[in-house]
XYZ file of C-alpha atoms in Angstrom:
596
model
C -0.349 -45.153 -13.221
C -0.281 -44.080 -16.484
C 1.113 -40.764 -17.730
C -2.045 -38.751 -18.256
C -2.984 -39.915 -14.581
C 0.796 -38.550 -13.896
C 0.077 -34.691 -15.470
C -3.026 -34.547 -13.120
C -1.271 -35.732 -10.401
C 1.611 -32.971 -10.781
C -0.811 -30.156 -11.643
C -2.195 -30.853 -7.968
C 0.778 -31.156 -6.305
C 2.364 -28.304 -4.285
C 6.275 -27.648 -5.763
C 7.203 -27.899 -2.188
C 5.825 -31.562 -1.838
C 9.220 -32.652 -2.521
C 8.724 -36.347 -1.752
C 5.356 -36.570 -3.818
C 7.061 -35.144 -6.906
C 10.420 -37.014 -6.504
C 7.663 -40.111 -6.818
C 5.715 -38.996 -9.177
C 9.145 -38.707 -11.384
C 10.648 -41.718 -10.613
C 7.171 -43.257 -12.127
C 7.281 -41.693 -15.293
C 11.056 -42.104 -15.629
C 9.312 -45.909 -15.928
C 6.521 -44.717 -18.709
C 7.062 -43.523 -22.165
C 4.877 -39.842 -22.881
C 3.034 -41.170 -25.941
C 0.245 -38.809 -25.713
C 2.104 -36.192 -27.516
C 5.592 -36.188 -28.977
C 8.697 -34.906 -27.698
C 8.437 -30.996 -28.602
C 12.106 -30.221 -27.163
C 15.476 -31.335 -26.708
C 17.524 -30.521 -23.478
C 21.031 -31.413 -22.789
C 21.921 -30.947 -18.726
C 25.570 -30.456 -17.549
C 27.033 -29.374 -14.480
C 30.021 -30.803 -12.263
C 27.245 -31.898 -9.367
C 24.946 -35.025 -9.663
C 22.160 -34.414 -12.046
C 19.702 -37.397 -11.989
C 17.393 -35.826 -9.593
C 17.393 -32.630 -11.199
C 16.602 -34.384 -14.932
C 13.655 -36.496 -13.030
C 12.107 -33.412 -11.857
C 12.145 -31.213 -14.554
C 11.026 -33.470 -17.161
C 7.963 -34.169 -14.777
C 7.483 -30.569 -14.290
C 7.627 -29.533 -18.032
C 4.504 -31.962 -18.370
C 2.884 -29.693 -16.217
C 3.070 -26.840 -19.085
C 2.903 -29.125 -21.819
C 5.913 -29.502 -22.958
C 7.593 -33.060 -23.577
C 11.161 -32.983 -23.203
C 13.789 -35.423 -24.200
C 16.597 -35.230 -21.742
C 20.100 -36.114 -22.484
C 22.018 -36.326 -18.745
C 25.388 -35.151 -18.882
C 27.998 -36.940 -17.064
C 28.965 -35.592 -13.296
C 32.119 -32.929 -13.729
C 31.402 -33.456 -17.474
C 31.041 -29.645 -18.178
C 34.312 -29.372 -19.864
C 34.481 -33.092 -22.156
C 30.622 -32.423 -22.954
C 31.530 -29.067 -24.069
C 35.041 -29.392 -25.876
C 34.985 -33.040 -27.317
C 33.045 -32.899 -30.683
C 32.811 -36.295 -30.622
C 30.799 -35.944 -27.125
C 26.993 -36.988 -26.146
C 26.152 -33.225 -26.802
C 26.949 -32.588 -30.342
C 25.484 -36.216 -31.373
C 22.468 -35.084 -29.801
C 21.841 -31.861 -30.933
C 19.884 -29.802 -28.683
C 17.599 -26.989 -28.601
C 18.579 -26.138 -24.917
C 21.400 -27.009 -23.197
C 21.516 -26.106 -19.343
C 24.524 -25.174 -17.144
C 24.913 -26.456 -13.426
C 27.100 -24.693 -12.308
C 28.679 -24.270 -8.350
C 31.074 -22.177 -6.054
C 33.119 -25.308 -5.891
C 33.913 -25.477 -9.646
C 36.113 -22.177 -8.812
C 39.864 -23.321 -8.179
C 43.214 -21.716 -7.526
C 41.377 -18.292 -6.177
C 43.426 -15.466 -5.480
C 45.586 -15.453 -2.065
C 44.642 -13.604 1.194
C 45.811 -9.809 0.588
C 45.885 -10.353 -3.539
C 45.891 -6.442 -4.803
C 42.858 -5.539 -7.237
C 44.228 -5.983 -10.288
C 45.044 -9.489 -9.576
C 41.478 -10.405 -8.417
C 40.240 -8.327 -11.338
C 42.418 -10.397 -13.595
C 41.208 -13.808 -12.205
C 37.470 -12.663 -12.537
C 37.998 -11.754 -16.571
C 39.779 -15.438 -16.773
C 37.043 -17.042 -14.681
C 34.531 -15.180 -16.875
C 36.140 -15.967 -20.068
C 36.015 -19.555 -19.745
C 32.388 -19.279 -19.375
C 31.633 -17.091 -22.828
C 34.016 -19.769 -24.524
C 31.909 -22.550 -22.958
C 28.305 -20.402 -24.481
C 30.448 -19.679 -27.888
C 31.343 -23.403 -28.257
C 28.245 -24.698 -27.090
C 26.110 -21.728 -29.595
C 27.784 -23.945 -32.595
C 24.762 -25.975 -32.272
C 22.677 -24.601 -34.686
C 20.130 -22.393 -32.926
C 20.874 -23.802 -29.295
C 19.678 -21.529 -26.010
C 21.632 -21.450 -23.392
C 20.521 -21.582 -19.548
C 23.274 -21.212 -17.386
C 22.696 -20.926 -13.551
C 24.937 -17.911 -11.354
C 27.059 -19.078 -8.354
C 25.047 -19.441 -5.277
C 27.217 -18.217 -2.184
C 28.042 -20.429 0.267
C 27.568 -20.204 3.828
C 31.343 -20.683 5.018
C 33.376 -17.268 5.887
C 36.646 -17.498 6.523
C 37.363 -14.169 7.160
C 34.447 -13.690 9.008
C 32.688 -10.482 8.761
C 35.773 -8.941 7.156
C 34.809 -11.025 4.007
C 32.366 -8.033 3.090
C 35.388 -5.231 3.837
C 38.284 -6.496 1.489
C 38.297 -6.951 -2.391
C 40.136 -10.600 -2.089
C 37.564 -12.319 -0.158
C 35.912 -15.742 -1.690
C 32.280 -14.245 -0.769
C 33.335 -10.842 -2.621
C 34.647 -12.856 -5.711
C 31.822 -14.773 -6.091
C 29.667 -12.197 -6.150
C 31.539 -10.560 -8.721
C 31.858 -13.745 -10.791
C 28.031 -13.275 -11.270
C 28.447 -9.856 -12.434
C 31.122 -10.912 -14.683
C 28.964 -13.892 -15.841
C 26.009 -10.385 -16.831
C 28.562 -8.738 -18.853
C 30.238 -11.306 -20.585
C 26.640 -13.368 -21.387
C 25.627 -13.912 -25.340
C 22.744 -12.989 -26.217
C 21.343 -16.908 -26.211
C 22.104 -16.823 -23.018
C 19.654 -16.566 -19.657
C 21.271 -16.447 -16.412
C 18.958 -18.300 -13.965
C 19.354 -16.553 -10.694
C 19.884 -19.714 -8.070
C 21.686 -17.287 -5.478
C 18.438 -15.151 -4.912
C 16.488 -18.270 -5.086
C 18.758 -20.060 -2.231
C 18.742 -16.479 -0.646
C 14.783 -16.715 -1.010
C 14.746 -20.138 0.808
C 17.307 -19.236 3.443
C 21.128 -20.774 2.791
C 21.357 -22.764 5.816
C 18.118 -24.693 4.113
C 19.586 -24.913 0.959
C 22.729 -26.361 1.397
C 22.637 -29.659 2.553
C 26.437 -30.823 3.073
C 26.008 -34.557 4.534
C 23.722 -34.990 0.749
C 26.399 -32.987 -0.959
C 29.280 -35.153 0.917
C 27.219 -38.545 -0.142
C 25.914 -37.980 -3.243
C 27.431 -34.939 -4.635
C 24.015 -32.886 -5.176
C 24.696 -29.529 -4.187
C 21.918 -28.661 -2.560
C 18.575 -29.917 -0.497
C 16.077 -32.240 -2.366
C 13.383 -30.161 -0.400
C 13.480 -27.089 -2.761
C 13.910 -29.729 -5.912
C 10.349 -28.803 -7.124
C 10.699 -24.933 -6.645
C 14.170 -25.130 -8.598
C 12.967 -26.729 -11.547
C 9.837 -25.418 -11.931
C 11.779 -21.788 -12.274
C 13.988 -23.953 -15.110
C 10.618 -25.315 -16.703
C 8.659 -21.694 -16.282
C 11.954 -20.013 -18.472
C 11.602 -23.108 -21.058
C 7.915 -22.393 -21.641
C 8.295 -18.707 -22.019
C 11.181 -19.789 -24.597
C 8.529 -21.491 -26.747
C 5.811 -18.972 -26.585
C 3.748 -20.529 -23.354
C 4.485 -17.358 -20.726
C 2.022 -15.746 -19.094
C 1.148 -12.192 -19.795
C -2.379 -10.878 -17.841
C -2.986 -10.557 -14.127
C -6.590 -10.769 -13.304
C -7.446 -9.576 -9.482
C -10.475 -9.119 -7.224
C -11.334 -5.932 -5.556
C -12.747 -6.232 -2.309
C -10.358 -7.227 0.425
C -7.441 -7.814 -2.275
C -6.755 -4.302 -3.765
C -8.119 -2.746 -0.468
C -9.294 -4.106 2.800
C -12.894 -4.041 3.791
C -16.133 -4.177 1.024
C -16.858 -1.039 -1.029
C -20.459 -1.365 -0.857
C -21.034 -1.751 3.124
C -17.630 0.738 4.013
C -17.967 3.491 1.031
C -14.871 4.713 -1.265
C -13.921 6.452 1.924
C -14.532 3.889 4.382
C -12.238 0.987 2.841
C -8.453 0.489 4.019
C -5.866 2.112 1.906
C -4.667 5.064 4.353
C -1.441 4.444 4.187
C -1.836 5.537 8.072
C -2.911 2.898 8.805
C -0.487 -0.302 8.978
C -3.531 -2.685 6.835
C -3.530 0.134 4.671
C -0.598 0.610 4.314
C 0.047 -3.386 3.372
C -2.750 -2.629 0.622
C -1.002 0.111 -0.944
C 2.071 -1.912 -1.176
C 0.190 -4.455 -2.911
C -0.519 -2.081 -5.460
C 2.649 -0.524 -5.596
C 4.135 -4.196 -6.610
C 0.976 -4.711 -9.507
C 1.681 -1.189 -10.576
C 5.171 -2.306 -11.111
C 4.364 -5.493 -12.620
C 1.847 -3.259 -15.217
C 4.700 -0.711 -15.871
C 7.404 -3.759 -17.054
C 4.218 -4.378 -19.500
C 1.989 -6.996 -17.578
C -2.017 -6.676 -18.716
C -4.045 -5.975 -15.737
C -7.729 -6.927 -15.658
C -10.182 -6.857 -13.243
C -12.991 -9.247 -12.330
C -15.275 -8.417 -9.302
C -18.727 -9.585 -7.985
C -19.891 -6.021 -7.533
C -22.044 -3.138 -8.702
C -19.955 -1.036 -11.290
C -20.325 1.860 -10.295
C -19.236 0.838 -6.895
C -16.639 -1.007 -8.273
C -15.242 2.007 -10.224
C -15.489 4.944 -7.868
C -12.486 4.002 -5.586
C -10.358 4.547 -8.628
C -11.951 8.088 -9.614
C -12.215 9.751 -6.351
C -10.292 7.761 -3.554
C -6.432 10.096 -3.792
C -5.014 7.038 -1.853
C -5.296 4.745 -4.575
C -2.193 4.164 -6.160
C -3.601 2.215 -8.925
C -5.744 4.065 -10.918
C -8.925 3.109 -13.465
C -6.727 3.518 -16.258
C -4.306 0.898 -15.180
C -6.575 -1.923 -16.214
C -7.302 -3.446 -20.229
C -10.194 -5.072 -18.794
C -12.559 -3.710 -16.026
C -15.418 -5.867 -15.132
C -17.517 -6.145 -12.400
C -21.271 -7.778 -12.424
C -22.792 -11.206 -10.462
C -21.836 -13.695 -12.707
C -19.273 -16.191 -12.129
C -15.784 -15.300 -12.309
C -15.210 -18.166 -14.410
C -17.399 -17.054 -16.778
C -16.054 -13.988 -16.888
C -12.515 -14.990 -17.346
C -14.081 -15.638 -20.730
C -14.994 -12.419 -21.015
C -11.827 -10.850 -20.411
C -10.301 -13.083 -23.111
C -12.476 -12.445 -25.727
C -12.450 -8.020 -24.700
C -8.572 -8.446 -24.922
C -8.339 -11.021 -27.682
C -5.794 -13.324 -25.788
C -5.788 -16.720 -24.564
C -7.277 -18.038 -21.190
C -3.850 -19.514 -20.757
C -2.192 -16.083 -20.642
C -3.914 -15.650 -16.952
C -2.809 -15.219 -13.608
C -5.350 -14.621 -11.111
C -5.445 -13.390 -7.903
C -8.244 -13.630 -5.250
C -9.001 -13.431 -1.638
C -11.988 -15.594 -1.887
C -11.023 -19.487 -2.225
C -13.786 -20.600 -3.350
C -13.585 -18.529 -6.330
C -10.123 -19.593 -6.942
C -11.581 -23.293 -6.615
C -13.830 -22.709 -9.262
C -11.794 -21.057 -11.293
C -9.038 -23.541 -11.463
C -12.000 -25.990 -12.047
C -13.031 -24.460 -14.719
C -9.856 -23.132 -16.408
C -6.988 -25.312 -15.142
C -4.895 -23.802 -18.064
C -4.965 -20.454 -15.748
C -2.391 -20.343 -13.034
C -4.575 -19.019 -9.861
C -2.502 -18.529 -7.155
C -3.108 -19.267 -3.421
C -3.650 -16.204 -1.749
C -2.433 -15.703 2.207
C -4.976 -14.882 4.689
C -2.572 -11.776 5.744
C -2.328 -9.192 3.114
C 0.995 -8.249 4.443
C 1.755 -11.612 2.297
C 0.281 -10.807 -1.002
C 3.524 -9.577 -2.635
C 5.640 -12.565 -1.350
C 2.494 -14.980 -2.402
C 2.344 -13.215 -6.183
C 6.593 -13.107 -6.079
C 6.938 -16.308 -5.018
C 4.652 -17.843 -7.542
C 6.833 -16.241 -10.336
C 4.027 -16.001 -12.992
C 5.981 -13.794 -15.398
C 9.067 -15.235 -16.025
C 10.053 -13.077 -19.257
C 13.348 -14.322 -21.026
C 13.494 -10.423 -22.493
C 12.025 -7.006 -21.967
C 11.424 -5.092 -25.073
C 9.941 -1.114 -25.337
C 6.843 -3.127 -27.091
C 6.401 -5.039 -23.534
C 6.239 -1.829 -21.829
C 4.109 -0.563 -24.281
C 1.686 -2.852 -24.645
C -0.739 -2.256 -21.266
C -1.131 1.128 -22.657
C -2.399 -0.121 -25.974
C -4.949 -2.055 -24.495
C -5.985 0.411 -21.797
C -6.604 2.999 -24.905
C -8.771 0.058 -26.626
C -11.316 1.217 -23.940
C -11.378 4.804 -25.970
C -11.037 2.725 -29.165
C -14.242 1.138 -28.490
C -16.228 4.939 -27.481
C -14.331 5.864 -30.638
C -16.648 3.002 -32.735
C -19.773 3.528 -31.672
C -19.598 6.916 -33.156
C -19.468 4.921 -36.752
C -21.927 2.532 -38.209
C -19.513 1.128 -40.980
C -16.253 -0.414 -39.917
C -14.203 0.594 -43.079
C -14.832 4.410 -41.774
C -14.487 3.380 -38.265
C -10.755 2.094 -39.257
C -10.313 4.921 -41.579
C -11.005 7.419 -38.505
C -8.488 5.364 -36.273
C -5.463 7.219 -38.754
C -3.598 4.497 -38.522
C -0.105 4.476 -39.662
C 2.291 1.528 -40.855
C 5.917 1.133 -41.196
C 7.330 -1.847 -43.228
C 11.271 -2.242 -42.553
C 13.584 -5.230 -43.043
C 15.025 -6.231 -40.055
C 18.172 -4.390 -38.467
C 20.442 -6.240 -35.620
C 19.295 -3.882 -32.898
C 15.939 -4.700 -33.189
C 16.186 -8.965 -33.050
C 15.305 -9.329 -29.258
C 11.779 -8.042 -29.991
C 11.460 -10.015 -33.510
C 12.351 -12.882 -31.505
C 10.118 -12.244 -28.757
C 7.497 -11.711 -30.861
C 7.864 -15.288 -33.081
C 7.808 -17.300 -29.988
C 4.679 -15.721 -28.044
C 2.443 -15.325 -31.181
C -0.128 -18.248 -30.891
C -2.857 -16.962 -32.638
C -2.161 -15.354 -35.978
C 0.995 -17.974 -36.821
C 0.659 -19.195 -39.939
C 3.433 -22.313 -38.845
C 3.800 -21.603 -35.313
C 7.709 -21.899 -36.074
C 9.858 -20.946 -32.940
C 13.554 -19.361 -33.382
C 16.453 -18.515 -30.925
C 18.193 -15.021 -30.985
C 21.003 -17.123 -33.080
C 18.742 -18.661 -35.647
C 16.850 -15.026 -36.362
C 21.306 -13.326 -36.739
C 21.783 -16.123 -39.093
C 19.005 -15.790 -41.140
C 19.512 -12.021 -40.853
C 22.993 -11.882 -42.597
C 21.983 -14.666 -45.292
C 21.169 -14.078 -48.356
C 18.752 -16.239 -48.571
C 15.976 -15.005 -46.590
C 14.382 -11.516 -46.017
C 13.424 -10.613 -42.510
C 10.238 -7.576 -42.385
C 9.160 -6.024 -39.588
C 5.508 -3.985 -39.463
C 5.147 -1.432 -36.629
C 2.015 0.603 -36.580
C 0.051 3.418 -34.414
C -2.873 5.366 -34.696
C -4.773 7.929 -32.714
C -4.400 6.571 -29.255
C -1.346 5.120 -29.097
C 1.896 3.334 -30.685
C 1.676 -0.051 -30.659
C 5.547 -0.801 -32.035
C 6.963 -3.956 -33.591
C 3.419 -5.599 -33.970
C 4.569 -8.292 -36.630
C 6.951 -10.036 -38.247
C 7.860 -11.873 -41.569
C 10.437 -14.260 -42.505
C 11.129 -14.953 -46.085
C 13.526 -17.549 -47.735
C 14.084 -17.878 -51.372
C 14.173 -20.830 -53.239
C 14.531 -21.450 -57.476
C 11.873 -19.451 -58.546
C 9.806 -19.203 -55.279
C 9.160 -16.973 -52.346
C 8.529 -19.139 -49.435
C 6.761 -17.675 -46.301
C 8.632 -19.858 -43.140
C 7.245 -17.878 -41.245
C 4.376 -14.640 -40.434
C 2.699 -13.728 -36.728
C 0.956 -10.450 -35.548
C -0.032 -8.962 -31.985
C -3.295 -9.983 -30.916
C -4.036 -6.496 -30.488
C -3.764 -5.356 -33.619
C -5.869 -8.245 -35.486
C -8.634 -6.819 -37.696
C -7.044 -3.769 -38.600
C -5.954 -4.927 -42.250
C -2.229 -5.044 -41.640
C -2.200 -8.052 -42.771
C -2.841 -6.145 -46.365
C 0.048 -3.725 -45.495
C 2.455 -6.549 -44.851
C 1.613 -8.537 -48.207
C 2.516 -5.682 -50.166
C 6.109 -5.896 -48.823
C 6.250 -9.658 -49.303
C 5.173 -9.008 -53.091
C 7.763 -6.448 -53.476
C 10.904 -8.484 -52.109
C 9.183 -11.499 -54.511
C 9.862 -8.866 -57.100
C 12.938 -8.183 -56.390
C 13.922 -11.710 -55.780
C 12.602 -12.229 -59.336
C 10.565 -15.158 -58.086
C 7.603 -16.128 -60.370
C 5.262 -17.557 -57.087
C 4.991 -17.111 -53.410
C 4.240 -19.811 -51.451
C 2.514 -19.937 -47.725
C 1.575 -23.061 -45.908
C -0.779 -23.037 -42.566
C -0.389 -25.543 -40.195
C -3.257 -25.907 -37.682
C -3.063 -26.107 -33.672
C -5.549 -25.586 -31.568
C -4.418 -21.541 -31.184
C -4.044 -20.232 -34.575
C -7.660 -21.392 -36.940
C -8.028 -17.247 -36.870
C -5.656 -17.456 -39.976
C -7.031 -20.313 -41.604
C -8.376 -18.089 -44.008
C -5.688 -15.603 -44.677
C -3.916 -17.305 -47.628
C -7.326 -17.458 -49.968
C -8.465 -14.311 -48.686
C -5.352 -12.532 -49.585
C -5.438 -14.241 -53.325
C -4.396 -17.714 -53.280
C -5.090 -20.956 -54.603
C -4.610 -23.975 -52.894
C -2.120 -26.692 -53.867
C -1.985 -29.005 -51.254
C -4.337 -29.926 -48.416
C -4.153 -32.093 -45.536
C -4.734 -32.948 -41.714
C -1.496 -31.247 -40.891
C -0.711 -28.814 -43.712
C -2.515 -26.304 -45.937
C -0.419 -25.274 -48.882
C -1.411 -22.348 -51.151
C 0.539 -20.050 -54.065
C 0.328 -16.784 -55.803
C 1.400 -15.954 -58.892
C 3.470 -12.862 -58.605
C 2.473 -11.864 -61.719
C -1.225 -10.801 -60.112
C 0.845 -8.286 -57.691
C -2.257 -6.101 -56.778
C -2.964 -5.581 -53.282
C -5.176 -2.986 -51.480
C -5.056 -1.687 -48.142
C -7.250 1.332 -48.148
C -7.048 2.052 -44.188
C -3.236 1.919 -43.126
C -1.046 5.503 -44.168
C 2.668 3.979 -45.082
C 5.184 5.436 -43.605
């Protein structure tokens, strides 16, 4: 079997099909990936038996593209991988290094009836070891960090009183995980094993006679669902997370079929108990919309139809609003997943969708396997569990932009009213009152700069990807000049929608690195920005900027952007388009953007 037969075989297989993808990893443990090249480099340590775990997750990273190179750390090797420079894990240099960690790496707990300030005292140690661990590790030049909580165990032996007194092992490692929040750098994600053993059920999850054997510390069953959530976190890291839910409407947002019940007639009454399941569907997508998920809708329906339950039904707790993208016709939902992509101006592999009918989820996933559909129960009562369990959007950060962002598409509906009032685009953008504000980068704002670098497919000039360490070094350098470009107009504010990094060399003004929002492409800001890159090149006394554009298959909307904006090419090849400006010609127009 060879290794493109092996990504197939994994996108098929269900993550609780333990035994198939234990297989399927042992086979390509046997088979070099040559169809691409390695993209990533993960070091795993932990004081349990890892092998299983590497297997798995390397398989499972396939399965969103991403080919890792795995260094295995040694079982109990957390503290020589960590505090011997002369260790596997400097010499290998990762980009991510993950943390294993377990409730039996905790030793010398405090005694039965220790007073507070002695448990409080062994938590701060206990927690302090672990930011020295991140701080030592974070010496690796722009390493993440994924370190798993403590995952309670089953054992009591206090018995119920273990909830009622501060002392108790349960209470102390639950508090351990706090500590673990508060003490965490900010290249740090804590992945949250003890709600997904909790999730699974504990007396599943642990496994003692394979813990007592082998020293894995918990059941090979639930090896697939664990490091898919690792391999889901990695691929949001590097820009590949999912950011639009696309749903039916009949018999998934309410129960029954508008056009044979009526707006009254379907089941939302939150009276009734299959109503009341459908409401708490919505509640959940509502949710999901409000932490800045797009919602969309595509539905084999009359529009009208379609629309009214939004506009007159008051038990609707969704509302028409709620949704970037609202369509509803008789084609094929495939087809109109197309649609929805090219109305919101993001990729097909930014969808989620969610369906009653499975044969439209069959055809769907035939064709657009890059869209995660997700198998919908037969009870609706399910539907939150099903979307939950699926965990679609796994989000390393949550910025105001993120929350902001559903509303700035839902207004592009009134942008579009707005147009048709205008037969020329320049007035149409002129009308929009747009306003842009140029700023170099301050430390508060990094987590959305960073965000923003490693989700930005489309306009990326070099599809470069940086950790929260890599941007604070660069930001306190010298060397380079960090800009940041928010903007709003008439309808809404859109916030941080791009971002510039700028590094000085000799005489020359390199641009490492420029992305934008999708939503804000079109609008000339582009323009805006280049007026601030000329003026740092000013100030930086440089005689030429220079800007290179490396292709993928995600970013040819910004092939064009370097001649467009003035300048010449230099150098050209398969993998690298390099252009200059001569500072000298610093004239730039932007005619529809008010500076702020």
């Amino acid at each position: 079997m060879d290794v493109e037969e092996i990504i197939k075989k994994i996108k098929k297989t269900g993550l609780k099909d333990y035994i198939s993808i234990l297989k399927l990893g042992k086979i390509l443990k046997k088979n070099a990936v040559s169809s691409f090249e390695s993209q990533i480099k993960i070091a795993i340590i932990g004081t349990c038996s890892m092998q299983h775990f590497v297997i798995v997750l390397k398989l499972l990273l396939l399965k969103y593209d991403i080919n890792a190179d795995i260094l295995e750390g040694r079982y109990d090797g957390i503290n020589e991988a960590v505090f011997d420079r002369q260790s596997d894990l400097y010499s290998f240099q990762p980009n991510i290094v993950i943390i294993l960690s377990d409730y039996r790496d905790i030793h010398d707990m405090p005694v039965l009836l220790s007073q507070k300030q002695d448990v409080d005292k062994f938590l701060d140690t206990q927690g302090s070891y672990y930011q020295l661990l991140w701080e030592k590790i974070s010496e690796i030049k722009g390493c993440y960090i994924f370190q798993s909580n403590i995952v309670l165990p089953l054992e009591r032996e206090l018995g119920n009183m273990e909830a009622n007194v501060y002392y108790s092992k349960r209470n102390i490692y639950q508090l351990l995980n706090i500590e673990l929040l508060k003490k965490k750098l900010t290249n740090v994600t804590i992945i949250d094993m003890e709600y997904i053993a909790a999730s699974i059920g504990k007396e599943k999850w642990f496994d003692y006679t394979l813990y007592f054997s082998s020293k894995i510390n918990f059941s090979l069953k639930y090896i697939g669902i664990v490091c898919d959530i690792f391999a889901q976190q990695i691929s949001t890291l590097l820009g590949k997370g999912k950011k639009c839910l696309i749903l039916d409407l009949d018999n998934t947002l309410w129960g029954g079929v508008v056009a044979d019940e009526g707006t009254d007639g379907i089941k939302i009454d939150p009276n009734d108990p299959v109503g009341e399941a459908y409401r708490f569907f919505q509640q959940y997508v509502l949710q999901l919309k409000n932490r800045g998920v797009i919602l969309a809708v595509i539905s084999k329906n009359d529009y009208r139809l379609a629309k009214e339950p939004f506009d007159v039904n008051d038990k609707m707790i969704l509302k028409y609003n709620d949704f970037s993208a609202f369509i509803a016709n008789w084609d094929s939902k495939a087809s109109n997943i197309d649609l929805v992509a090219e109305e919101l101006n993001i990729g097909t592999d930014s969808f989620v969708f969610f369906d009653d009918n499975p044969a439209e989820r069959e055809i769907v996933k035939m064709y657009h396997p890059e869209v995660q559909v997700i198998e919908v129960p037969e009870n609706v009562a399910d539907y939150v569990i099903a979307l939950e369990s699926a965990h679609p959007f796994e989000w390393i950060n949550l910025t105001q932009e993120d929350i902001k962002r559903s509303i700035s598409y839902s207004a592009n509906r009134e942008r579009k009213k707005f147009n048709l009032k205008y037969k020329d685009y320049k007035e149409y953008l002129s009308a929009l009152s747009m306003k842009g504000k140029l700023s170099i980068l301050e430390e508060q704002n990094v987590d959305r700069f960073v965000q923003l670098i490693n989700k930005s497919n489309q306009f990326n000039l070099r599809t470069q990807r940086y950790t929260e360490a890599n941007i604070k070094e660069m930001l306190y350098s010298d060397e380079y000049k960090l800009i940041s470009v928010s903007l709003e107009d008439r309808f809404s504010n859109f916030g941080v929608i791009s971002c510039i990094i700028l590094k000085k060399f000799e005489k020359n003004c390199f641009i490492d690195t420029w992305v934008m929002s999708c939503r804000v492409l079109k609008r000339e800001v582009e323009r805006l920005a280049f007026k601030k890159i000329l003026e740092i090149a000013i100030q930086w006394n440089c005689d030429t900027i220079v800007g290179e554009y490396l292709p993928t298959k995600k970013n040819s909307i910004v092939k064009d952007l370097y001649p467009n904006l003035g300048f010449s090419i230099l150098e050209k090849n398969e993998k690298k388009y390099t252009y200059t400006y001569d500072v000298r010609n610093n004239f730039i127009t932007c005619t529809s953007i008010e500076e702020m």
